[in-house]
PDB file of C-alpha atoms and ligand atoms in Angstrom:
ATOM      1  CA  UNK A 201     -34.592  -3.932  17.078  1.00  0.00           C
ATOM      2  CA  UNK A 202     -31.826  -6.507  17.662  1.00  0.00           C
ATOM      3  CA  UNK A 203     -28.538  -6.366  15.772  1.00  0.00           C
ATOM      4  CA  UNK A 204     -28.365  -8.831  12.877  1.00  0.00           C
ATOM      5  CA  UNK A 205     -26.763  -9.269   9.491  1.00  0.00           C
ATOM      6  CA  UNK A 206     -27.101  -6.333   7.086  1.00  0.00           C
ATOM      7  CA  UNK A 207     -26.929  -6.585   3.309  1.00  0.00           C
ATOM      8  CA  UNK A 208     -23.441  -5.027   3.468  1.00  0.00           C
ATOM      9  CA  UNK A 209     -22.355  -7.629   6.065  1.00  0.00           C
ATOM     10  CA  UNK A 210     -23.463 -10.402   3.731  1.00  0.00           C
ATOM     11  CA  UNK A 211     -21.639  -8.777   0.811  1.00  0.00           C
ATOM     12  CA  UNK A 212     -18.552  -8.616   3.055  1.00  0.00           C
ATOM     13  CA  UNK A 213     -18.906 -12.321   4.029  1.00  0.00           C
ATOM     14  CA  UNK A 214     -19.215 -13.256   0.350  1.00  0.00           C
ATOM     15  CA  UNK A 215     -16.248 -11.057  -0.564  1.00  0.00           C
ATOM     16  CA  UNK A 216     -14.073 -12.824   2.042  1.00  0.00           C
ATOM     17  CA  UNK A 217     -13.824 -15.669  -0.437  1.00  0.00           C
ATOM     18  CA  UNK A 218     -12.546 -13.352  -3.144  1.00  0.00           C
ATOM     19  CA  UNK A 219     -11.934  -9.661  -2.510  1.00  0.00           C
ATOM     20  CA  UNK A 220     -11.950  -7.302  -5.481  1.00  0.00           C
ATOM     21  CA  UNK A 221      -9.615  -4.379  -6.171  1.00  0.00           C
ATOM     22  CA  UNK A 222     -10.622  -2.419  -3.105  1.00  0.00           C
ATOM     23  CA  UNK A 223     -10.937  -4.798  -0.135  1.00  0.00           C
ATOM     24  CA  UNK A 224     -10.754  -2.089   2.564  1.00  0.00           C
ATOM     25  CA  UNK A 225     -13.780  -0.261   1.163  1.00  0.00           C
ATOM     26  CA  UNK A 226     -15.762  -3.551   1.029  1.00  0.00           C
ATOM     27  CA  UNK A 227     -14.912  -4.190   4.675  1.00  0.00           C
ATOM     28  CA  UNK A 228     -15.716  -0.674   5.884  1.00  0.00           C
ATOM     29  CA  UNK A 229     -18.883  -0.343   3.788  1.00  0.00           C
ATOM     30  CA  UNK A 230     -20.028  -3.436   5.687  1.00  0.00           C
ATOM     31  CA  UNK A 231     -19.066  -2.182   9.120  1.00  0.00           C
ATOM     32  CA  UNK A 232     -21.071   1.049   9.008  1.00  0.00           C
ATOM     33  CA  UNK A 233     -21.720   3.463  11.857  1.00  0.00           C
ATOM     34  CA  UNK A 234     -22.997   0.902  14.385  1.00  0.00           C
ATOM     35  CA  UNK A 235     -20.265  -1.766  14.238  1.00  0.00           C
ATOM     36  CA  UNK A 236     -21.115  -4.286  16.910  1.00  0.00           C
ATOM     37  CA  UNK A 237     -17.510  -4.701  18.111  1.00  0.00           C
ATOM     38  CA  UNK A 238     -16.594  -0.987  18.038  1.00  0.00           C
ATOM     39  CA  UNK A 239     -15.398   0.218  21.442  1.00  0.00           C
ATOM     40  CA  UNK A 240     -17.632   3.278  21.168  1.00  0.00           C
ATOM     41  CA  UNK A 241     -20.187   4.323  18.500  1.00  0.00           C
ATOM     42  CA  UNK A 242     -18.465   5.617  15.358  1.00  0.00           C
ATOM     43  CA  UNK A 243     -14.940   4.747  16.555  1.00  0.00           C
ATOM     44  CA  UNK A 244     -12.865   2.049  14.891  1.00  0.00           C
ATOM     45  CA  UNK A 245      -9.589   2.109  16.801  1.00  0.00           C
ATOM     46  CA  UNK A 246      -8.601  -0.203  19.665  1.00  0.00           C
ATOM     47  CA  UNK A 247      -7.952   2.602  22.142  1.00  0.00           C
ATOM     48  CA  UNK A 248      -5.067   3.477  24.451  1.00  0.00           C
ATOM     49  CA  UNK A 249      -6.368   2.194  27.767  1.00  0.00           C
ATOM     50  CA  UNK A 250      -5.922   2.965  31.433  1.00  0.00           C
ATOM     51  CA  UNK A 251      -6.623  -0.326  33.192  1.00  0.00           C
ATOM     52  CA  UNK A 252      -7.161  -3.829  31.879  1.00  0.00           C
ATOM     53  CA  UNK A 253     -10.369  -3.413  29.866  1.00  0.00           C
ATOM     54  CA  UNK A 254     -12.685  -4.660  32.617  1.00  0.00           C
ATOM     55  CA  UNK A 255     -14.281  -1.234  33.116  1.00  0.00           C
ATOM     56  CA  UNK A 256     -16.559  -0.622  30.104  1.00  0.00           C
ATOM     57  CA  UNK A 257     -16.644   3.124  30.868  1.00  0.00           C
ATOM     58  CA  UNK A 258     -12.967   3.318  29.874  1.00  0.00           C
ATOM     59  CA  UNK A 259     -13.672   2.336  26.242  1.00  0.00           C
ATOM     60  CA  UNK A 260     -14.949   5.691  25.014  1.00  0.00           C
ATOM     61  CA  UNK A 261     -12.060   7.458  26.783  1.00  0.00           C
ATOM     62  CA  UNK A 262      -9.468   5.051  25.393  1.00  0.00           C
ATOM     63  CA  UNK A 263     -10.404   5.585  21.734  1.00  0.00           C
ATOM     64  CA  UNK A 264     -10.035   9.370  22.155  1.00  0.00           C
ATOM     65  CA  UNK A 265      -6.835   9.031  24.180  1.00  0.00           C
ATOM     66  CA  UNK A 266      -5.150   7.120  21.351  1.00  0.00           C
ATOM     67  CA  UNK A 267      -5.931   9.896  18.870  1.00  0.00           C
ATOM     68  CA  UNK A 268      -4.948  12.610  21.365  1.00  0.00           C
ATOM     69  CA  UNK A 269      -1.636  10.874  21.934  1.00  0.00           C
ATOM     70  CA  UNK A 270      -0.819  10.717  18.208  1.00  0.00           C
ATOM     71  CA  UNK A 271      -2.145  14.212  17.455  1.00  0.00           C
ATOM     72  CA  UNK A 272       0.026  15.680  20.232  1.00  0.00           C
ATOM     73  CA  UNK A 273       3.053  15.016  17.984  1.00  0.00           C
ATOM     74  CA  UNK A 274       1.659  17.111  15.121  1.00  0.00           C
ATOM     75  CA  UNK A 275       2.967  20.655  14.678  1.00  0.00           C
ATOM     76  CA  UNK A 276       0.523  23.139  16.224  1.00  0.00           C
ATOM     77  CA  UNK A 277      -1.379  25.440  13.850  1.00  0.00           C
ATOM     78  CA  UNK A 278      -0.211  23.777  10.634  1.00  0.00           C
ATOM     79  CA  UNK A 279      -1.829  22.106   7.628  1.00  0.00           C
ATOM     80  CA  UNK A 280      -2.715  18.578   8.728  1.00  0.00           C
ATOM     81  CA  UNK A 281      -3.663  15.494   6.722  1.00  0.00           C
ATOM     82  CA  UNK A 282      -5.570  12.639   8.402  1.00  0.00           C
ATOM     83  CA  UNK A 283      -5.122   9.432   6.382  1.00  0.00           C
ATOM     84  CA  UNK A 284      -7.739   6.666   6.808  1.00  0.00           C
ATOM     85  CA  UNK A 285     -10.011   8.735   9.050  1.00  0.00           C
ATOM     86  CA  UNK A 286     -12.713   6.103   9.626  1.00  0.00           C
ATOM     87  CA  UNK A 287     -16.096   7.591  10.410  1.00  0.00           C
ATOM     88  CA  UNK A 288     -14.636  10.978  11.265  1.00  0.00           C
ATOM     89  CA  UNK A 289     -14.986  10.771  15.077  1.00  0.00           C
ATOM     90  CA  UNK A 290     -11.270  11.386  15.376  1.00  0.00           C
ATOM     91  CA  UNK A 291     -11.225  14.591  13.335  1.00  0.00           C
ATOM     92  CA  UNK A 292     -12.722  16.931  15.968  1.00  0.00           C
ATOM     93  CA  UNK A 293     -10.184  15.452  18.417  1.00  0.00           C
ATOM     94  CA  UNK A 294      -7.288  16.134  16.030  1.00  0.00           C
ATOM     95  CA  UNK A 295      -8.648  19.658  15.480  1.00  0.00           C
ATOM     96  CA  UNK A 296      -8.837  20.264  19.243  1.00  0.00           C
ATOM     97  CA  UNK A 297      -5.319  18.979  19.951  1.00  0.00           C
ATOM     98  CA  UNK A 298      -3.363  20.347  16.963  1.00  0.00           C
ATOM     99  CA  UNK A 299      -5.443  23.492  16.249  1.00  0.00           C
ATOM    100  CA  UNK A 300      -4.602  23.082  12.544  1.00  0.00           C
ATOM    101  CA  UNK A 301      -4.759  25.924  10.015  1.00  0.00           C
ATOM    102  CA  UNK A 302      -6.393  23.372   7.735  1.00  0.00           C
ATOM    103  CA  UNK A 303      -7.435  19.743   8.205  1.00  0.00           C
ATOM    104  CA  UNK A 304      -7.878  17.297   5.318  1.00  0.00           C
ATOM    105  CA  UNK A 305      -9.334  13.806   5.828  1.00  0.00           C
ATOM    106  CA  UNK A 306      -8.383  11.257   3.185  1.00  0.00           C
ATOM    107  CA  UNK A 307     -10.250   7.953   3.039  1.00  0.00           C
ATOM    108  CA  UNK A 308     -10.662   5.276   0.388  1.00  0.00           C
ATOM    109  CA  UNK A 309     -14.153   4.391   1.717  1.00  0.00           C
ATOM    110  CA  UNK A 310     -16.607   6.925   0.366  1.00  0.00           C
ATOM    111  CA  UNK A 311     -19.469   5.668   2.562  1.00  0.00           C
ATOM    112  CA  UNK A 312     -17.406   6.548   5.659  1.00  0.00           C
ATOM    113  CA  UNK A 313     -16.716  10.082   4.450  1.00  0.00           C
ATOM    114  CA  UNK A 314     -20.460  10.469   3.851  1.00  0.00           C
ATOM    115  CA  UNK A 315     -21.411   8.989   7.220  1.00  0.00           C
ATOM    116  CA  UNK A 316     -18.878  11.262   8.938  1.00  0.00           C
ATOM    117  CA  UNK A 317     -20.007  14.468   7.224  1.00  0.00           C
ATOM    118  CA  UNK A 318     -21.265  16.172  10.404  1.00  0.00           C
ATOM    119  CA  UNK A 319     -18.098  15.311  12.356  1.00  0.00           C
ATOM    120  CA  UNK A 320     -15.917  16.530   9.496  1.00  0.00           C
ATOM    121  CA  UNK A 321     -17.906  19.770   9.437  1.00  0.00           C
ATOM    122  CA  UNK A 322     -17.431  20.133  13.208  1.00  0.00           C
ATOM    123  CA  UNK A 323     -13.662  19.710  12.686  1.00  0.00           C
ATOM    124  CA  UNK A 324     -13.729  22.069   9.656  1.00  0.00           C
ATOM    125  CA  UNK A 325     -12.111  19.255   7.709  1.00  0.00           C
ATOM    126  CA  UNK A 326     -12.118  18.799   3.948  1.00  0.00           C
ATOM    127  CA  UNK A 327     -12.973  15.249   2.809  1.00  0.00           C
ATOM    128  CA  UNK A 328     -10.967  13.589   0.034  1.00  0.00           C
ATOM    129  CA  UNK A 329     -11.899  10.147  -1.299  1.00  0.00           C
ATOM    130  CA  UNK A 330      -8.570   8.685  -2.413  1.00  0.00           C
ATOM    131  CA  UNK A 331      -5.923   6.033  -1.797  1.00  0.00           C
ATOM    132  CA  UNK A 332      -3.190   6.625   0.781  1.00  0.00           C
ATOM    133  CA  UNK A 333      -0.655   5.257  -1.695  1.00  0.00           C
ATOM    134  CA  UNK A 334      -1.634   7.720  -4.458  1.00  0.00           C
ATOM    135  CA  UNK A 335      -2.484  10.974  -2.774  1.00  0.00           C
ATOM    136  CA  UNK A 336      -3.970  13.725  -4.940  1.00  0.00           C
ATOM    137  CA  UNK A 337      -1.863  16.495  -3.362  1.00  0.00           C
ATOM    138  CA  UNK A 338       1.161  18.507  -4.443  1.00  0.00           C
ATOM    139  CA  UNK A 339       4.465  17.920  -2.730  1.00  0.00           C
ATOM    140  CA  UNK A 340       5.121  20.049   0.390  1.00  0.00           C
ATOM    141  CA  UNK A 341       1.397  20.590   1.090  1.00  0.00           C
ATOM    142  CA  UNK A 342       1.220  19.645   4.791  1.00  0.00           C
ATOM    143  CA  UNK A 343       3.040  20.199   8.088  1.00  0.00           C
ATOM    144  CA  UNK A 344       1.679  17.059   9.707  1.00  0.00           C
ATOM    145  CA  UNK A 345       0.273  13.702   8.615  1.00  0.00           C
ATOM    146  CA  UNK A 346      -1.601  11.509  11.071  1.00  0.00           C
ATOM    147  CA  UNK A 347      -2.661   7.946  10.338  1.00  0.00           C
ATOM    148  CA  UNK A 348      -4.506   6.034  13.053  1.00  0.00           C
ATOM    149  CA  UNK A 349      -4.610   2.237  12.743  1.00  0.00           C
ATOM    150  CA  UNK A 350      -5.004   2.102   8.976  1.00  0.00           C
ATOM    151  CA  UNK A 351      -1.633   1.422   7.304  1.00  0.00           C
ATOM    152  CA  UNK A 352      -1.991  -2.394   7.441  1.00  0.00           C
ATOM    153  CA  UNK A 353      -4.821  -1.962   4.923  1.00  0.00           C
ATOM    154  CA  UNK A 354      -2.817  -0.006   2.375  1.00  0.00           C
ATOM    155  CA  UNK A 355      -1.752  -1.779  -0.842  1.00  0.00           C
ATOM    156  CA  UNK A 356       1.845  -0.951   0.113  1.00  0.00           C
ATOM    157  CA  UNK A 357       3.279   0.669   3.255  1.00  0.00           C
ATOM    158  CA  UNK A 358       6.382   1.657   1.249  1.00  0.00           C
ATOM    159  CA  UNK A 359       4.184   3.605  -1.195  1.00  0.00           C
ATOM    160  CA  UNK A 360       2.312   5.236   1.708  1.00  0.00           C
ATOM    161  CA  UNK A 361       5.558   6.381   3.369  1.00  0.00           C
ATOM    162  CA  UNK A 362       6.849   7.714   0.092  1.00  0.00           C
ATOM    163  CA  UNK A 363       3.583   9.640  -0.471  1.00  0.00           C
ATOM    164  CA  UNK A 364       3.541  10.962   3.114  1.00  0.00           C
ATOM    165  CA  UNK A 365       7.142  12.125   2.656  1.00  0.00           C
ATOM    166  CA  UNK A 366       6.312  13.813  -0.656  1.00  0.00           C
ATOM    167  CA  UNK A 367       3.286  15.739   0.629  1.00  0.00           C
ATOM    168  CA  UNK A 368       4.962  16.841   3.875  1.00  0.00           C
ATOM    169  CA  UNK A 369       6.955  20.051   4.016  1.00  0.00           C
ATOM    170  CA  UNK A 370      10.562  19.854   5.251  1.00  0.00           C
ATOM    171  CA  UNK A 371      10.475  19.495   9.037  1.00  0.00           C
ATOM    172  CA  UNK A 372       6.958  18.014   8.858  1.00  0.00           C
ATOM    173  CA  UNK A 373       5.880  15.130  11.088  1.00  0.00           C
ATOM    174  CA  UNK A 374       4.155  11.814  10.430  1.00  0.00           C
ATOM    175  CA  UNK A 375       2.466  10.356  13.531  1.00  0.00           C
ATOM    176  CA  UNK A 376       0.828   6.976  13.132  1.00  0.00           C
ATOM    177  CA  UNK A 377      -0.231   3.748  14.757  1.00  0.00           C
ATOM    178  CA  UNK A 378      -0.068   0.306  13.176  1.00  0.00           C
ATOM    179  CA  UNK A 379      -0.323  -3.383  14.021  1.00  0.00           C
ATOM    180  CA  UNK A 380       3.062  -5.062  13.523  1.00  0.00           C
ATOM    181  CA  UNK A 381       3.452  -8.816  13.273  1.00  0.00           C
ATOM    182  CA  UNK A 382       6.464 -10.186  15.097  1.00  0.00           C
ATOM    183  CA  UNK A 383       6.634 -13.675  13.624  1.00  0.00           C
ATOM    184  CA  UNK A 384       5.082 -16.073  11.124  1.00  0.00           C
ATOM    185  CA  UNK A 385       2.557 -18.660  12.363  1.00  0.00           C
ATOM    186  CA  UNK A 386       3.839 -21.962  13.723  1.00  0.00           C
ATOM    187  CA  UNK A 387       1.434 -24.862  13.340  1.00  0.00           C
ATOM    188  CA  UNK A 388      -2.143 -25.064  12.084  1.00  0.00           C
ATOM    189  CA  UNK A 389      -3.924 -23.174  14.914  1.00  0.00           C
ATOM    190  CA  UNK A 390      -1.784 -20.102  14.472  1.00  0.00           C
ATOM    191  CA  UNK A 391      -2.022 -20.371  10.686  1.00  0.00           C
ATOM    192  CA  UNK A 392      -5.831 -20.517  10.839  1.00  0.00           C
ATOM    193  CA  UNK A 393      -5.970 -17.541  13.224  1.00  0.00           C
ATOM    194  CA  UNK A 394      -3.645 -15.469  11.029  1.00  0.00           C
ATOM    195  CA  UNK A 395      -5.525 -16.374   7.853  1.00  0.00           C
ATOM    196  CA  UNK A 396      -8.899 -15.600   9.459  1.00  0.00           C
ATOM    197  CA  UNK A 397      -7.674 -12.109  10.364  1.00  0.00           C
ATOM    198  CA  UNK A 398      -6.286 -11.482   6.874  1.00  0.00           C
ATOM    199  CA  UNK A 399      -9.520 -12.629   5.206  1.00  0.00           C
ATOM    200  CA  UNK A 400     -11.955 -10.918   7.567  1.00  0.00           C
ATOM    201  CA  UNK A 401     -10.173  -7.570   7.319  1.00  0.00           C
ATOM    202  CA  UNK A 402      -9.422  -7.876   3.601  1.00  0.00           C
ATOM    203  CA  UNK A 403      -5.658  -7.687   4.198  1.00  0.00           C
ATOM    204  CA  UNK A 404      -2.860  -8.669   1.872  1.00  0.00           C
ATOM    205  CA  UNK A 405      -0.086 -10.945   3.096  1.00  0.00           C
ATOM    206  CA  UNK A 406       2.271  -7.964   2.895  1.00  0.00           C
ATOM    207  CA  UNK A 407       0.264  -6.416   5.766  1.00  0.00           C
ATOM    208  CA  UNK A 408       2.279  -8.707   8.038  1.00  0.00           C
ATOM    209  CA  UNK A 409       5.429  -6.719   8.840  1.00  0.00           C
ATOM    210  CA  UNK A 410       7.445  -6.333  12.033  1.00  0.00           C
ATOM    211  CA  UNK A 411       7.841  -3.019  13.853  1.00  0.00           C
ATOM    212  CA  UNK A 412      11.431  -2.926  12.685  1.00  0.00           C
ATOM    213  CA  UNK A 413      10.357  -3.521   9.057  1.00  0.00           C
ATOM    214  CA  UNK A 414       7.775  -0.738   9.300  1.00  0.00           C
ATOM    215  CA  UNK A 415      10.266   1.733  10.776  1.00  0.00           C
ATOM    216  CA  UNK A 416      12.767   0.623   8.110  1.00  0.00           C
ATOM    217  CA  UNK A 417      10.286   1.457   5.356  1.00  0.00           C
ATOM    218  CA  UNK A 418       9.790   4.922   6.858  1.00  0.00           C
ATOM    219  CA  UNK A 419      13.506   5.566   6.905  1.00  0.00           C
ATOM    220  CA  UNK A 420      13.900   4.185   3.353  1.00  0.00           C
ATOM    221  CA  UNK A 421      11.363   6.821   2.268  1.00  0.00           C
ATOM    222  CA  UNK A 422      13.650   9.513   3.760  1.00  0.00           C
ATOM    223  CA  UNK A 423      12.134  10.018   7.227  1.00  0.00           C
ATOM    224  CA  UNK A 424      14.419  10.584  10.219  1.00  0.00           C
ATOM    225  CA  UNK A 425      14.192  10.873  14.043  1.00  0.00           C
ATOM    226  CA  UNK A 426      12.012   7.787  14.455  1.00  0.00           C
ATOM    227  CA  UNK A 427      10.355   7.326  17.833  1.00  0.00           C
ATOM    228  CA  UNK A 428       8.997   3.805  18.169  1.00  0.00           C
ATOM    229  CA  UNK A 429       6.795   2.545  21.008  1.00  0.00           C
ATOM    230  CA  UNK A 430       5.212  -0.901  21.337  1.00  0.00           C
ATOM    231  CA  UNK A 431       2.071  -0.595  23.457  1.00  0.00           C
ATOM    232  CA  UNK A 432       0.049  -3.768  22.784  1.00  0.00           C
ATOM    233  CA  UNK A 433      -0.461  -4.305  26.517  1.00  0.00           C
ATOM    234  CA  UNK A 434      -2.255  -0.940  26.718  1.00  0.00           C
ATOM    235  CA  UNK A 435      -4.159  -1.397  23.456  1.00  0.00           C
ATOM    236  CA  UNK A 436      -4.751  -4.955  22.270  1.00  0.00           C
ATOM    237  CA  UNK A 437      -5.040  -6.737  25.624  1.00  0.00           C
ATOM    238  CA  UNK A 438      -7.642  -4.396  27.201  1.00  0.00           C
ATOM    239  CA  UNK A 439      -9.575  -4.011  23.930  1.00  0.00           C
ATOM    240  CA  UNK A 440      -9.893  -7.798  23.635  1.00  0.00           C
ATOM    241  CA  UNK A 441     -10.994  -8.088  27.245  1.00  0.00           C
ATOM    242  CA  UNK A 442     -13.610  -5.404  26.668  1.00  0.00           C
ATOM    243  CA  UNK A 443     -15.069  -7.050  23.545  1.00  0.00           C
ATOM    244  CA  UNK A 444     -15.143 -10.454  25.248  1.00  0.00           C
ATOM    245  CA  UNK A 445     -17.267  -8.803  27.941  1.00  0.00           C
ATOM    246  CA  UNK A 446     -19.547  -7.293  25.305  1.00  0.00           C
ATOM    247  CA  UNK A 447     -20.002 -10.704  23.642  1.00  0.00           C
ATOM    248  CA  UNK A 448     -20.827 -12.285  27.007  1.00  0.00           C
ATOM    249  CA  UNK A 449     -23.469  -9.641  27.546  1.00  0.00           C
ATOM    250  CA  UNK A 450     -24.952 -10.211  24.069  1.00  0.00           C
ATOM    251  CA  UNK A 451     -25.081 -13.971  24.670  1.00  0.00           C
ATOM    252  CA  UNK A 452     -27.011 -13.356  27.885  1.00  0.00           C
ATOM    253  CA  UNK A 453     -29.393 -10.694  26.601  1.00  0.00           C
ATOM    254  CA  UNK A 454     -29.783 -12.131  23.077  1.00  0.00           C
ATOM    255  CA  UNK A 455     -30.184  -8.646  21.643  1.00  0.00           C
ATOM    256  CA  UNK A 456     -28.097  -9.567  18.595  1.00  0.00           C
ATOM    257  CA  UNK A 457     -28.780 -12.521  16.323  1.00  0.00           C
ATOM    258  CA  UNK A 458     -27.123 -15.707  17.533  1.00  0.00           C
ATOM    259  CA  UNK A 459     -25.191 -16.368  14.308  1.00  0.00           C
ATOM    260  CA  UNK A 460     -23.916 -12.785  14.334  1.00  0.00           C
ATOM    261  CA  UNK A 461     -22.620 -13.155  17.894  1.00  0.00           C
ATOM    262  CA  UNK A 462     -21.022 -16.526  17.061  1.00  0.00           C
ATOM    263  CA  UNK A 463     -19.220 -15.072  14.020  1.00  0.00           C
ATOM    264  CA  UNK A 464     -17.957 -12.164  16.129  1.00  0.00           C
ATOM    265  CA  UNK A 465     -16.906 -14.601  18.889  1.00  0.00           C
ATOM    266  CA  UNK A 466     -14.847 -16.649  16.418  1.00  0.00           C
ATOM    267  CA  UNK A 467     -13.092 -13.496  15.186  1.00  0.00           C
ATOM    268  CA  UNK A 468     -12.281 -12.371  18.718  1.00  0.00           C
ATOM    269  CA  UNK A 469     -10.945 -15.829  19.643  1.00  0.00           C
ATOM    270  CA  UNK A 470      -8.564 -15.749  16.647  1.00  0.00           C
ATOM    271  CA  UNK A 471      -7.339 -12.268  17.582  1.00  0.00           C
ATOM    272  CA  UNK A 472      -6.867 -13.440  21.183  1.00  0.00           C
ATOM    273  CA  UNK A 473      -4.660 -16.291  20.050  1.00  0.00           C
ATOM    274  CA  UNK A 474      -2.441 -13.990  17.973  1.00  0.00           C
ATOM    275  CA  UNK A 475      -2.031 -11.662  20.945  1.00  0.00           C
ATOM    276  CA  UNK A 476      -1.559 -14.376  23.599  1.00  0.00           C
ATOM    277  CA  UNK A 477       1.171 -15.989  21.500  1.00  0.00           C
ATOM    278  CA  UNK A 478       2.952 -12.662  20.996  1.00  0.00           C
ATOM    279  CA  UNK A 479       2.471 -12.695  17.236  1.00  0.00           C
ATOM    280  CA  UNK A 480       1.053  -9.173  17.051  1.00  0.00           C
ATOM    281  CA  UNK A 481       1.676  -5.917  18.899  1.00  0.00           C
ATOM    282  CA  UNK A 482       0.621  -2.279  18.593  1.00  0.00           C
ATOM    283  CA  UNK A 483       3.040   0.338  17.295  1.00  0.00           C
ATOM    284  CA  UNK A 484       3.112   4.084  17.822  1.00  0.00           C
ATOM    285  CA  UNK A 485       5.533   5.639  15.338  1.00  0.00           C
ATOM    286  CA  UNK A 486       6.571   9.256  14.969  1.00  0.00           C
ATOM    287  CA  UNK A 487       9.003  10.303  12.224  1.00  0.00           C
ATOM    288  CA  UNK A 488      10.090  13.592  10.703  1.00  0.00           C
ATOM    289  CA  UNK A 489      10.923  14.800   7.192  1.00  0.00           C
ATOM    290  CA  UNK A 490      14.367  16.383   7.388  1.00  0.00           C
ATOM    291  CA  UNK A 491      14.722  20.127   6.988  1.00  0.00           C
ATOM    292  CA  UNK A 492      16.122  20.962   3.592  1.00  0.00           C
ATOM    293  CA  UNK A 493      15.537  22.950   0.440  1.00  0.00           C
ATOM    294  CA  UNK A 494      12.106  22.294  -1.183  1.00  0.00           C
ATOM    295  CA  UNK A 495      12.222  20.254  -4.396  1.00  0.00           C
ATOM    296  CA  UNK A 496      10.234  21.758  -7.347  1.00  0.00           C
ATOM    297  CA  UNK A 497       6.984  19.943  -8.211  1.00  0.00           C
ATOM    298  CA  UNK A 498       6.793  17.584 -11.213  1.00  0.00           C
TER     299      UNK A 498
HETATM  300  C1  SAM B 694      -9.229   0.376  11.114  1.00  0.00           C
HETATM  301  S1  SAM B 694      -9.953   1.724  10.253  1.00  0.00           S
HETATM  302  C2  SAM B 694      -9.346   3.031  11.261  1.00  0.00           C
HETATM  303  C3  SAM B 694     -10.207   4.222  11.136  1.00  0.00           C
HETATM  304  C4  SAM B 694      -9.855   5.380  12.042  1.00  0.00           C
HETATM  305  N1  SAM B 694      -8.519   5.868  11.783  1.00  0.00           N
HETATM  306  C5  SAM B 694      -9.992   4.962  13.489  1.00  0.00           C
HETATM  307  O1  SAM B 694      -8.941   4.648  14.076  1.00  0.00           O
HETATM  308  O2  SAM B 694     -11.114   4.925  14.011  1.00  0.00           O
HETATM  309  C6  SAM B 694      -8.998   1.874   8.748  1.00  0.00           C
HETATM  310  C7  SAM B 694      -9.351   3.060   7.886  1.00  0.00           C
HETATM  311  O3  SAM B 694      -8.434   3.138   6.800  1.00  0.00           O
HETATM  312  C8  SAM B 694      -9.162   3.403   5.603  1.00  0.00           C
HETATM  313  N2  SAM B 694      -8.349   2.897   4.478  1.00  0.00           N
HETATM  314  C9  SAM B 694      -8.050   1.607   4.220  1.00  0.00           C
HETATM  315  N3  SAM B 694      -7.283   1.522   3.114  1.00  0.00           N
HETATM  316  C10 SAM B 694      -7.072   2.783   2.679  1.00  0.00           C
HETATM  317  C11 SAM B 694      -6.325   3.349   1.613  1.00  0.00           C
HETATM  318  N4  SAM B 694      -5.652   2.582   0.743  1.00  0.00           N
HETATM  319  N5  SAM B 694      -6.309   4.692   1.475  1.00  0.00           N
HETATM  320  C12 SAM B 694      -6.994   5.482   2.344  1.00  0.00           C
HETATM  321  N6  SAM B 694      -7.715   5.005   3.376  1.00  0.00           N
HETATM  322  C13 SAM B 694      -7.758   3.677   3.558  1.00  0.00           C
HETATM  323  C14 SAM B 694     -10.461   2.663   5.794  1.00  0.00           C
HETATM  324  O4  SAM B 694     -11.458   3.115   4.912  1.00  0.00           O
HETATM  325  C15 SAM B 694     -10.736   3.006   7.258  1.00  0.00           C
HETATM  326  O5  SAM B 694     -11.320   4.264   7.358  1.00  0.00           O
END
């Protein structure tokens, strides 16, 4: 059966005109387990690639490598919180790398937590359906927080950093990836591309922040020892090349519906423009909560 529009896709397309209170959940309800542009089934990150994206076999390695790289910064054997865990593919990887005493996966999209149930069970992870900016945990609950490619969706990065700081124990680590925006659009083509991305992914204008702004928000929340890496050439460039190849293949084989492939092609072209014109990059950020006396709850 060829890939076509699902009822959730159509709801997503309709919602692009006017998102409700929870745009991320509308988007990710639509995407489901078999997202056409996903680099590998069940994975929603862009991957940390070896090579330029021309070898399709790299894709399933790249998505894991990105998570392994971030999870390597988590304290070993601690209580770990995974914020915005997607469909749960990353949780067994986090469990393997960080060998946590406990693993908690927090996601605002309930359908993803349900779809990822088996992978969460494999990782011995507890699922929590909640917002990253209002976490239902006591202060000093975790030794590590990991957040892979999700923070641009949050209603406020400042509120996320403040929550991550609150729930981490002193000395705890936050390891995350994000998509910083280095400049505002110049001219109509760039403006259309930027707007298309914001609408398609249900993002607020405040999602557009530079790497320096993002690191500044982390330090304003109290985090120290920031390590910042910009790796768009290992993430965005090869991922775009890979999906262009996938679209080419679909156009030739006609397995997916033509309108579906065209819509995906338009999205990829807009993302290409933002990358080619150096408007977006990919950030790996590791910060630490300073050691200090615990503050009583409440
Ligand atoms: C681009 S996906 C990344 C998923 C996964 N980390 C991965 O890399 O495959 C963004 C994830 O963030 C989640 N998310 C978006 N907004 C959220 C929020 N306010 N609180 C918690 N999770 C959120 C989405 O439901 C989705 O799972």
